[in-house]
Coordinates of C-alpha atoms in Angstrom, one line a residue:
X41 CA -149.4 -187.3 141.9
X42 CA -151.0 -184.1 141.1
X43 CA -154.7 -186.0 142.7
X44 CA -152.7 -187.1 145.6
X45 CA -152.6 -183.7 147.9
X46 CA -153.6 -180.7 148.3
X47 CA -150.0 -179.4 148.2
X48 CA -146.8 -179.3 149.8
X49 CA -147.6 -176.7 152.2
X50 CA -151.5 -177.3 152.6
X51 CA -153.6 -179.9 154.7
X52 CA -152.1 -183.5 153.9
X53 CA -155.3 -184.7 152.5
X54 CA -154.8 -188.2 150.3
X55 CA -157.1 -188.4 147.5
X56 CA -158.8 -191.7 146.8
X57 CA -156.3 -193.0 144.4
X58 CA -153.4 -191.6 146.5
X59 CA -154.5 -193.8 149.3
X60 CA -154.5 -197.0 147.0
X61 CA -151.3 -196.7 146.2
X62 CA -150.0 -196.3 149.8
X63 CA -152.4 -199.2 150.8
X64 CA -150.7 -201.5 148.4
X65 CA -146.8 -200.3 149.2
X66 CA -148.1 -200.4 152.9
X67 CA -149.3 -204.0 152.3
X68 CA -146.0 -205.3 150.8
X69 CA -143.8 -204.1 153.7
X70 CA -146.3 -205.4 156.0
X71 CA -146.2 -208.8 154.2
X72 CA -142.2 -208.5 154.7
X73 CA -142.7 -208.0 158.8
X74 CA -145.1 -210.5 159.3
X75 CA -143.4 -213.4 156.9
X76 CA -140.4 -212.9 159.6
X77 CA -142.6 -213.0 162.7
X78 CA -144.7 -215.9 161.7
X79 CA -141.7 -218.3 160.9
X80 CA -140.1 -217.7 164.5
X81 CA -143.3 -219.3 165.9
X82 CA -143.7 -222.0 163.6
X83 CA -140.1 -223.3 163.9
X84 CA -140.8 -226.1 166.4
X85 CA -143.6 -227.7 164.5
X86 CA -141.1 -227.6 161.1
X87 CA -138.6 -229.3 163.2
X88 CA -141.0 -231.9 164.9
X89 CA -142.7 -232.6 160.9
X90 CA -139.7 -232.5 159.0
X91 CA -137.0 -233.6 161.5
X92 CA -134.9 -230.9 161.0
X93 CA -131.8 -230.9 163.2
X94 CA -131.0 -227.7 165.6
X95 CA -128.4 -226.7 163.0
X96 CA -131.1 -226.8 160.1
X97 CA -133.4 -225.1 161.8
X98 CA -131.4 -222.3 162.6
X99 CA -130.1 -222.4 159.0
X100 CA -133.8 -221.9 157.9
X101 CA -134.1 -218.3 159.9
X102 CA -130.3 -217.4 159.0
X103 CA -131.1 -218.0 155.1
X104 CA -133.8 -215.0 155.1
X105 CA -131.0 -213.0 156.6
X106 CA -128.4 -213.8 154.5
X107 CA -130.1 -213.0 151.3
X108 CA -131.6 -209.8 152.8
X109 CA -128.7 -208.3 154.3
X110 CA -126.5 -209.7 151.6
X111 CA -128.6 -208.2 148.5
X112 CA -130.0 -205.0 150.0
X113 CA -127.4 -202.4 148.6
X114 CA -127.7 -204.0 145.4
X115 CA -131.5 -204.0 145.5
X116 CA -132.0 -200.2 146.2
X117 CA -129.6 -199.0 143.5
X118 CA -131.1 -201.7 140.9
X119 CA -134.3 -199.9 141.8
X120 CA -132.7 -196.2 141.0
X121 CA -131.3 -197.9 137.8
X122 CA -133.7 -200.3 136.7
X123 CA -137.3 -198.5 137.6
X124 CA -139.0 -198.4 141.3
X125 CA -141.9 -199.8 139.8
X126 CA -140.4 -202.7 137.8
X127 CA -138.2 -203.8 140.8
X128 CA -141.1 -203.7 143.2
X129 CA -143.4 -205.8 140.9
X130 CA -140.7 -208.2 139.7
X131 CA -139.4 -209.0 143.3
X132 CA -142.9 -209.1 144.4
X133 CA -144.0 -212.0 142.5
X134 CA -140.4 -213.6 142.9
X135 CA -141.3 -213.7 146.8
X136 CA -144.7 -215.0 146.2
X137 CA -143.4 -218.2 144.0
X138 CA -140.9 -218.7 146.8
X139 CA -143.0 -218.4 150.0
X140 CA -145.2 -221.0 148.3
X141 CA -142.3 -223.5 147.5
X142 CA -141.3 -223.3 151.5
X143 CA -144.9 -224.4 152.0
X144 CA -144.6 -227.2 149.9
X145 CA -141.0 -228.5 151.5
X146 CA -140.5 -231.7 152.6
X147 CA -137.0 -231.7 153.1
X148 CA -134.9 -229.2 154.9
X149 CA -132.3 -228.0 152.0
X150 CA -136.2 -227.1 150.0
X151 CA -136.8 -224.5 153.1
X152 CA -133.4 -223.4 152.9
X153 CA -133.4 -222.0 149.0
X154 CA -136.7 -220.5 149.4
X155 CA -136.1 -219.0 152.7
X156 CA -132.6 -217.5 150.6
X157 CA -134.8 -216.7 147.6
X158 CA -137.2 -214.9 149.9
X159 CA -134.7 -212.8 151.7
X160 CA -133.4 -211.7 148.0
X161 CA -136.7 -210.6 147.0
X162 CA -137.3 -208.7 150.0
X163 CA -134.2 -207.0 149.6
X164 CA -135.1 -205.8 146.1
X165 CA -138.5 -205.0 146.9
X166 CA -138.5 -202.9 150.3
X167 CA -136.1 -200.4 149.1
X168 CA -138.2 -200.2 145.8
X169 CA -141.4 -199.6 148.1
X170 CA -140.1 -196.9 150.1
X171 CA -138.8 -194.9 146.8
X172 CA -142.3 -195.5 145.4
X173 CA -143.8 -193.8 148.7
X174 CA -141.7 -190.6 148.6
X175 CA -141.5 -190.2 144.8
X176 CA -145.5 -190.4 145.0
X177 CA -145.8 -187.7 147.8
X178 CA -144.4 -184.4 147.5
X179 CA -141.9 -183.2 150.8
X180 CA -144.0 -181.8 153.0
X181 CA -147.0 -182.7 155.4
X182 CA -148.3 -185.2 152.6
X183 CA -145.1 -187.2 152.5
X184 CA -144.3 -187.1 156.2
X185 CA -148.3 -188.5 156.5
X186 CA -147.8 -190.9 154.1
X187 CA -144.6 -192.3 155.3
X188 CA -146.1 -192.3 158.9
X189 CA -149.0 -194.7 157.4
X190 CA -146.3 -196.8 155.9
X191 CA -144.0 -197.2 158.8
X192 CA -146.8 -197.9 161.0
X193 CA -147.8 -200.4 158.8
X194 CA -144.2 -201.8 158.7
X195 CA -143.9 -202.0 162.4
X196 CA -147.2 -203.6 163.2
X197 CA -146.1 -206.3 160.9
X198 CA -143.5 -207.3 163.2
X199 CA -145.8 -207.4 166.6
X200 CA -149.0 -208.5 164.7
X201 CA -146.6 -211.2 163.2
X202 CA -146.2 -213.0 166.1
X203 CA -150.3 -213.1 166.8
X204 CA -150.6 -214.2 163.0
X205 CA -147.9 -216.8 163.4
X206 CA -149.4 -218.3 166.4
X207 CA -153.1 -218.4 164.8
X208 CA -151.7 -219.9 161.7
X209 CA -149.7 -222.4 163.5
X210 CA -152.3 -223.9 165.4
X211 CA -153.7 -225.1 162.3
X212 CA -150.4 -226.1 160.6
X213 CA -147.0 -225.2 159.9
X214 CA -147.5 -224.6 155.8
X215 CA -150.1 -221.8 156.5
X216 CA -147.2 -219.8 157.7
X217 CA -146.1 -219.9 154.3
X218 CA -149.1 -220.2 152.0
X219 CA -150.8 -216.9 153.9
X220 CA -148.0 -214.7 152.7
X221 CA -148.8 -216.2 149.2
X222 CA -152.4 -215.1 149.1
X223 CA -151.5 -211.6 150.6
X224 CA -148.7 -211.3 148.3
X225 CA -151.0 -212.2 144.9
X226 CA -153.8 -209.6 146.0
X227 CA -151.0 -206.8 146.4
X228 CA -149.6 -208.0 143.1
X229 CA -152.9 -207.5 141.3
X230 CA -153.6 -204.3 143.0
X231 CA -150.1 -203.0 142.3
X232 CA -150.1 -203.4 138.4
X233 CA -153.3 -201.5 138.1
X234 CA -152.5 -198.7 140.9
X235 CA -149.0 -198.2 141.1
X236 CA -147.3 -195.7 138.9
X237 CA -143.4 -194.9 139.0
X238 CA -143.5 -191.1 139.1
X239 CA -139.6 -190.5 140.2
X240 CA -137.8 -188.1 137.7
X241 CA -134.8 -188.9 136.0
X242 CA -132.8 -192.2 136.4
X243 CA -129.5 -191.6 137.4
X244 CA -127.2 -191.9 134.2
X245 CA -124.5 -194.3 133.7
X246 CA -124.1 -198.3 133.7
X247 CA -124.5 -200.9 136.0
X248 CA -121.3 -201.1 138.6
X249 CA -121.1 -205.0 138.4
X250 CA -117.6 -205.0 140.0
X251 CA -119.1 -202.6 143.1
X252 CA -122.5 -205.3 143.1
X253 CA -120.3 -208.4 143.4
X254 CA -118.0 -206.9 146.0
X255 CA -120.5 -205.4 148.0
X256 CA -122.8 -208.4 148.0
X257 CA -120.1 -211.0 148.9
X258 CA -119.2 -208.6 151.8
X259 CA -122.9 -208.5 153.0
X260 CA -123.3 -212.1 152.8
X261 CA -120.0 -212.6 154.8
X262 CA -120.7 -210.0 157.5
X263 CA -124.3 -211.4 157.9
X264 CA -123.0 -215.0 158.3
X265 CA -120.2 -213.9 160.3
X266 CA -122.7 -212.2 162.6
X267 CA -125.0 -215.2 162.6
X268 CA -122.1 -217.5 163.6
X269 CA -121.9 -215.4 167.0
X270 CA -124.8 -217.1 168.1
X271 CA -122.5 -219.7 169.0
X272 CA -119.4 -218.4 170.0
X273 CA -117.7 -221.4 171.0
X274 CA -118.4 -223.3 167.6
X275 CA -115.0 -222.7 165.1
X276 CA -114.3 -219.2 166.5
X277 CA -111.4 -219.1 163.8
X278 CA -113.7 -219.8 161.3
X279 CA -116.0 -217.0 162.3
X280 CA -112.9 -214.6 162.5
X281 CA -111.8 -216.2 159.3
X282 CA -115.3 -215.2 157.7
X283 CA -115.3 -211.5 159.3
X284 CA -112.4 -210.7 157.7
X285 CA -112.9 -211.9 154.5
X286 CA -116.0 -209.6 154.8
X287 CA -114.0 -206.4 155.9
X288 CA -111.7 -207.1 153.1
X289 CA -114.0 -207.2 150.2
X290 CA -115.8 -204.2 151.8
X291 CA -112.2 -202.7 151.4
X292 CA -112.0 -203.7 148.1
X293 CA -115.6 -202.2 147.3
X294 CA -114.5 -198.9 148.7
X295 CA -111.9 -198.6 146.3
X296 CA -114.1 -199.7 143.4
X297 CA -116.3 -197.4 144.3
X298 CA -114.1 -194.8 144.6
X299 CA -112.8 -195.2 140.9
X300 CA -116.0 -195.8 138.9
X301 CA -117.3 -193.6 136.7
X302 CA -121.3 -195.2 137.9
X303 CA -120.9 -195.9 141.4
X304 CA -123.2 -198.2 142.8
X305 CA -123.2 -196.4 146.3
X306 CA -121.8 -192.5 145.8
X307 CA -119.6 -192.4 149.1
X308 CA -120.2 -189.1 149.4
X309 CA -123.6 -189.9 150.9
X310 CA -122.1 -191.5 153.8
X311 CA -120.4 -188.3 154.5
X312 CA -123.9 -186.8 155.8
X313 CA -124.0 -187.1 159.4
X314 CA -127.6 -187.1 160.0
X315 CA -127.6 -190.1 157.4
X316 CA -124.9 -191.8 159.5
X317 CA -126.8 -191.6 162.6
X318 CA -130.3 -192.6 161.4
X319 CA -128.8 -195.8 160.1
X320 CA -126.9 -196.7 163.3
X321 CA -129.6 -195.9 165.1
X322 CA -131.8 -198.0 163.1
X323 CA -129.4 -200.9 163.4
X324 CA -129.3 -200.6 167.1
X325 CA -133.2 -200.5 167.5
X326 CA -134.1 -203.3 165.9
X327 CA -131.1 -205.3 167.3
X328 CA -133.0 -204.3 170.8
X329 CA -135.8 -205.2 169.5
X330 CA -135.1 -208.5 168.2
X331 CA -133.2 -209.5 170.7
X332 CA -136.1 -208.8 172.8
X333 CA -138.9 -210.5 171.3
X334 CA -136.7 -213.6 171.2
X335 CA -136.3 -213.8 174.7
X336 CA -139.8 -212.8 175.4
X337 CA -140.9 -215.7 173.3
X338 CA -138.5 -218.1 175.1
X339 CA -140.0 -216.6 178.0
X340 CA -143.5 -217.4 177.3
X341 CA -143.4 -221.0 175.5
X342 CA -140.1 -222.4 176.9
X343 CA -139.9 -221.0 180.5
X344 CA -144.0 -220.6 181.6
X345 CA -145.4 -223.4 179.0
X346 CA -147.7 -221.1 176.9
X347 CA -148.6 -222.0 173.5
X348 CA -148.3 -220.3 170.5
X349 CA -151.7 -218.6 170.3
X350 CA -151.4 -217.8 174.3
X351 CA -147.9 -216.2 173.4
X352 CA -148.7 -214.2 170.1
X353 CA -151.7 -213.0 172.2
X354 CA -149.8 -211.8 174.9
X355 CA -147.5 -209.7 172.4
X356 CA -150.0 -208.3 170.4
X357 CA -150.6 -205.1 172.4
X358 CA -147.1 -204.1 171.1
X359 CA -149.3 -203.7 168.0
X360 CA -150.8 -200.6 169.1
X361 CA -148.3 -198.9 167.1
X362 CA -150.4 -199.8 163.7
X363 CA -152.7 -197.5 165.3
X364 CA -150.8 -194.6 166.6
X365 CA -148.0 -194.4 164.1
X366 CA -149.8 -193.3 161.4
X367 CA -152.6 -190.9 163.7
X368 CA -149.9 -189.7 166.4
X369 CA -146.5 -189.9 164.9
X370 CA -147.1 -187.2 161.5
X371 CA -148.4 -185.0 164.4
X372 CA -145.4 -185.1 166.6
X373 CA -143.0 -184.7 163.7
X374 CA -144.4 -182.0 162.4
X375 CA -144.7 -179.9 165.5
X376 CA -141.1 -181.0 167.2
X377 CA -139.0 -182.5 164.0
X378 CA -137.8 -186.1 163.7
X379 CA -134.7 -186.0 165.7
X380 CA -137.0 -185.2 169.1
X381 CA -139.5 -187.6 168.2
X382 CA -137.1 -190.5 167.3
X383 CA -135.4 -189.8 170.5
X384 CA -138.3 -190.0 172.8
X385 CA -139.3 -193.5 170.7
X386 CA -135.8 -195.1 171.6
X387 CA -135.9 -193.8 175.2
X388 CA -139.2 -195.2 175.7
X389 CA -138.1 -198.7 174.1
X390 CA -135.2 -198.7 176.5
X391 CA -137.3 -197.9 179.4
X392 CA -139.7 -201.0 178.2
X393 CA -137.0 -203.4 178.4
X394 CA -135.6 -202.1 181.4
X395 CA -139.3 -202.8 183.3
X396 CA -138.9 -206.7 182.0
X397 CA -135.4 -207.1 183.6
X398 CA -136.8 -208.6 186.8
X399 CA -139.3 -210.6 185.2
X400 CA -140.1 -213.8 187.7
X401 CA -141.8 -217.1 186.8
X402 CA -144.7 -216.3 188.9
X403 CA -145.2 -212.9 186.8
X404 CA -149.1 -212.1 186.0
X405 CA -149.8 -210.7 182.7
X406 CA -150.5 -207.2 184.5
X407 CA -147.1 -207.1 185.9
X408 CA -145.5 -207.3 181.9
X409 CA -148.4 -205.0 180.7
X410 CA -146.8 -201.6 181.5
X411 CA -143.3 -202.9 179.5
X412 CA -145.3 -204.1 176.6
X413 CA -147.5 -201.0 176.2
X414 CA -144.3 -198.9 176.4
X415 CA -143.0 -200.7 174.0
X416 CA -146.0 -200.3 171.4
X417 CA -145.7 -196.9 171.6
X418 CA -141.9 -196.8 171.3
X419 CA -142.4 -198.2 168.4
X420 CA -144.9 -195.8 167.0
X421 CA -142.9 -192.8 168.0
X422 CA -139.1 -194.4 166.6
X423 CA -140.1 -196.6 163.2
X424 CA -141.8 -193.8 161.5
X425 CA -139.3 -191.1 161.9
X426 CA -136.3 -193.5 161.0
X427 CA -138.5 -194.4 158.0
X428 CA -138.8 -190.2 157.1
X429 CA -135.3 -189.4 157.8
X430 CA -133.9 -192.0 155.7
X431 CA -134.3 -190.5 152.6
X432 CA -134.8 -186.5 154.2
X433 CA -132.3 -184.4 152.2
X434 CA -131.3 -187.3 149.5
X435 CA -131.7 -186.4 146.0
X436 CA -134.6 -188.4 144.3
X437 CA -133.0 -190.6 142.0
X438 CA -130.9 -191.8 145.1
X439 CA -134.4 -192.8 147.2
X440 CA -133.7 -196.6 146.3
X441 CA -130.4 -196.6 147.5
X442 CA -131.2 -194.5 151.2
X443 CA -133.4 -196.9 151.3
X444 CA -131.1 -199.9 150.6
X445 CA -129.2 -198.4 153.3
X446 CA -131.9 -198.5 155.8
X447 CA -132.8 -201.7 155.5
X448 CA -129.4 -203.3 155.5
X449 CA -128.9 -201.4 158.6
X450 CA -132.2 -202.8 160.3
X451 CA -131.5 -206.0 159.1
X452 CA -128.1 -206.3 160.1
X453 CA -129.6 -205.1 163.7
X454 CA -131.7 -207.5 163.4
X455 CA -128.9 -210.5 162.8
X456 CA -126.7 -208.6 165.6
X457 CA -129.5 -208.9 168.2
X458 CA -130.7 -212.6 167.9
X459 CA -126.8 -213.5 168.1
X460 CA -126.0 -211.2 171.1
X461 CA -129.0 -212.5 173.1
X462 CA -128.3 -215.7 172.4
X463 CA -124.4 -215.7 173.1
X464 CA -125.0 -214.1 176.3
X465 CA -127.7 -216.5 177.3
X466 CA -125.8 -219.8 176.2
X467 CA -122.7 -218.2 178.3
X468 CA -125.2 -217.3 181.1
X469 CA -126.1 -221.2 181.5
X470 CA -130.0 -221.6 181.0
X471 CA -133.2 -220.9 182.9
X472 CA -134.8 -217.5 184.0
X473 CA -131.2 -216.5 185.1
X474 CA -129.8 -216.8 182.2
X475 CA -133.0 -215.1 180.4
X476 CA -132.5 -212.1 182.9
X477 CA -128.8 -211.8 182.0
X478 CA -129.5 -211.8 178.1
X479 CA -132.0 -208.8 178.9
X480 CA -129.4 -206.5 179.2
X481 CA -128.7 -207.0 175.6
X482 CA -132.0 -205.0 174.5
X483 CA -131.6 -202.6 177.3
X484 CA -128.0 -201.6 176.6
X485 CA -128.3 -201.6 172.8
X486 CA -131.4 -198.7 173.1
X487 CA -129.5 -196.6 175.2
X488 CA -126.7 -196.7 173.1
X489 CA -129.2 -195.9 170.3
X490 CA -131.1 -192.9 172.0
X491 CA -127.0 -191.9 172.6
X492 CA -126.6 -191.8 169.1
X493 CA -129.6 -189.5 167.7
X494 CA -129.2 -187.5 171.1
X495 CA -126.2 -186.0 169.1
X496 CA -128.2 -184.8 166.9
X497 CA -130.3 -182.6 168.9
X498 CA -128.2 -180.0 168.4
X499 CA -126.8 -180.7 165.3
X500 CA -127.0 -177.9 162.3
X501 CA -130.0 -178.1 159.8
X502 CA -127.7 -178.7 157.0
X503 CA -124.6 -180.6 158.6
X504 CA -122.7 -181.3 155.3
X505 CA -120.0 -178.6 155.0
X506 CA -119.7 -179.4 151.6
X507 CA -121.3 -176.5 149.0
X508 CA -124.0 -178.2 147.0
X509 CA -122.7 -178.6 143.1
X510 CA -123.7 -180.9 140.4
X511 CA -122.5 -184.1 141.9
X512 CA -123.6 -183.2 145.5
X513 CA -127.5 -182.7 146.0
X514 CA -128.3 -180.2 148.4
X515 CA -129.6 -181.0 151.5
X516 CA -132.9 -180.8 153.1
X517 CA -133.4 -178.0 155.7
X518 CA -135.3 -180.1 157.7
X519 CA -132.9 -182.8 158.0
X520 CA -133.4 -185.1 161.2
X521 CA -131.4 -186.8 163.8

């Protein structure tokens, strides 16, 4: 976009049209974040109104996770092959329709279908949106600034969605579905007018159907296995069988990709150390946050008796990342690099979760505030560099795929974090002691995430020792993590 910036080496000033494109794409990723967060607070109302069993209610949450995690890699590759703009617009429209269907649901199965397809839509939309950001802003300060704003908006969706969910649920749980319909309709109209597909040449070759079927089946089974871990004693044989089948399909997918002339996933991309570290760190970072958010909601509502609005307002402070990430993070990244900023963010997250470990029934909000503030700062420092590093050093015609890998890692992390804290909490009994025991999971996940990134602090700038050639894109010397 010639009118978007002053140049890769000059000031990262974004022109009016560039800001318009960025705001549209930010609106979409914000929509995805609040959609997940809002639903969690509305679950008790949905159960009471529709008379859903605990299993069906859990399925409403799991259906979205299955659709999102199962189709993300396919969504990323489809964006590269079929066009980032086309996939973004098509699946934003699907997201709109099925979110509305969820709001009209009168039975549990309708909600299940709506949430699954909404998850699939997000799986295609998210990597296309990230690829549009990177293709519309040249590498350098402009892209760093754009990705800082984009990632800050995405992170804000997770935290502010809790507040929005609390407010909307007080008017009726159906508004948790109808509000995204209104927002997505506005974004769709703006996207049609502003967003252009500025990516270069699309990858050659056909669509790898065998790879698509095997990886989608593998992702669905593995995510379902993770969801089943929430109740470890409920059919452990079936859970083990689901994991075994998922791993078998994953092995078959690897074999298919190695023989395919047009692979869905170029296996060489997984030999890049920084890319692997970033995706593992993203998985652990989101696992920690998802687990903490779930436990904090239980603490506020079930143990302290707070209503949804009070819970949302209590966690509002985490949303400071929405303000800090676009302003602070790009400057820190330009000065210190992705790796150091990301490492600092994850360390702060671990400290925040540790501060919450001794939580008591008589804690005032002032006693909780330092941990929540620290978590907001951690998100502002970590989420942006994760997003930036996901495509750093990756050829532009694979940015959709790289985005798919990142969001797959994040979704797996979210599912794993929820399942892990639920399993530990159930095993520990009930009440405050069980919650404190389960809080060890987010602390551990964050510490592991920081450890993974620490290995990249002294890594060479170009870790891939395979010389660049026609089939292996050159790696950026600014690669982080």
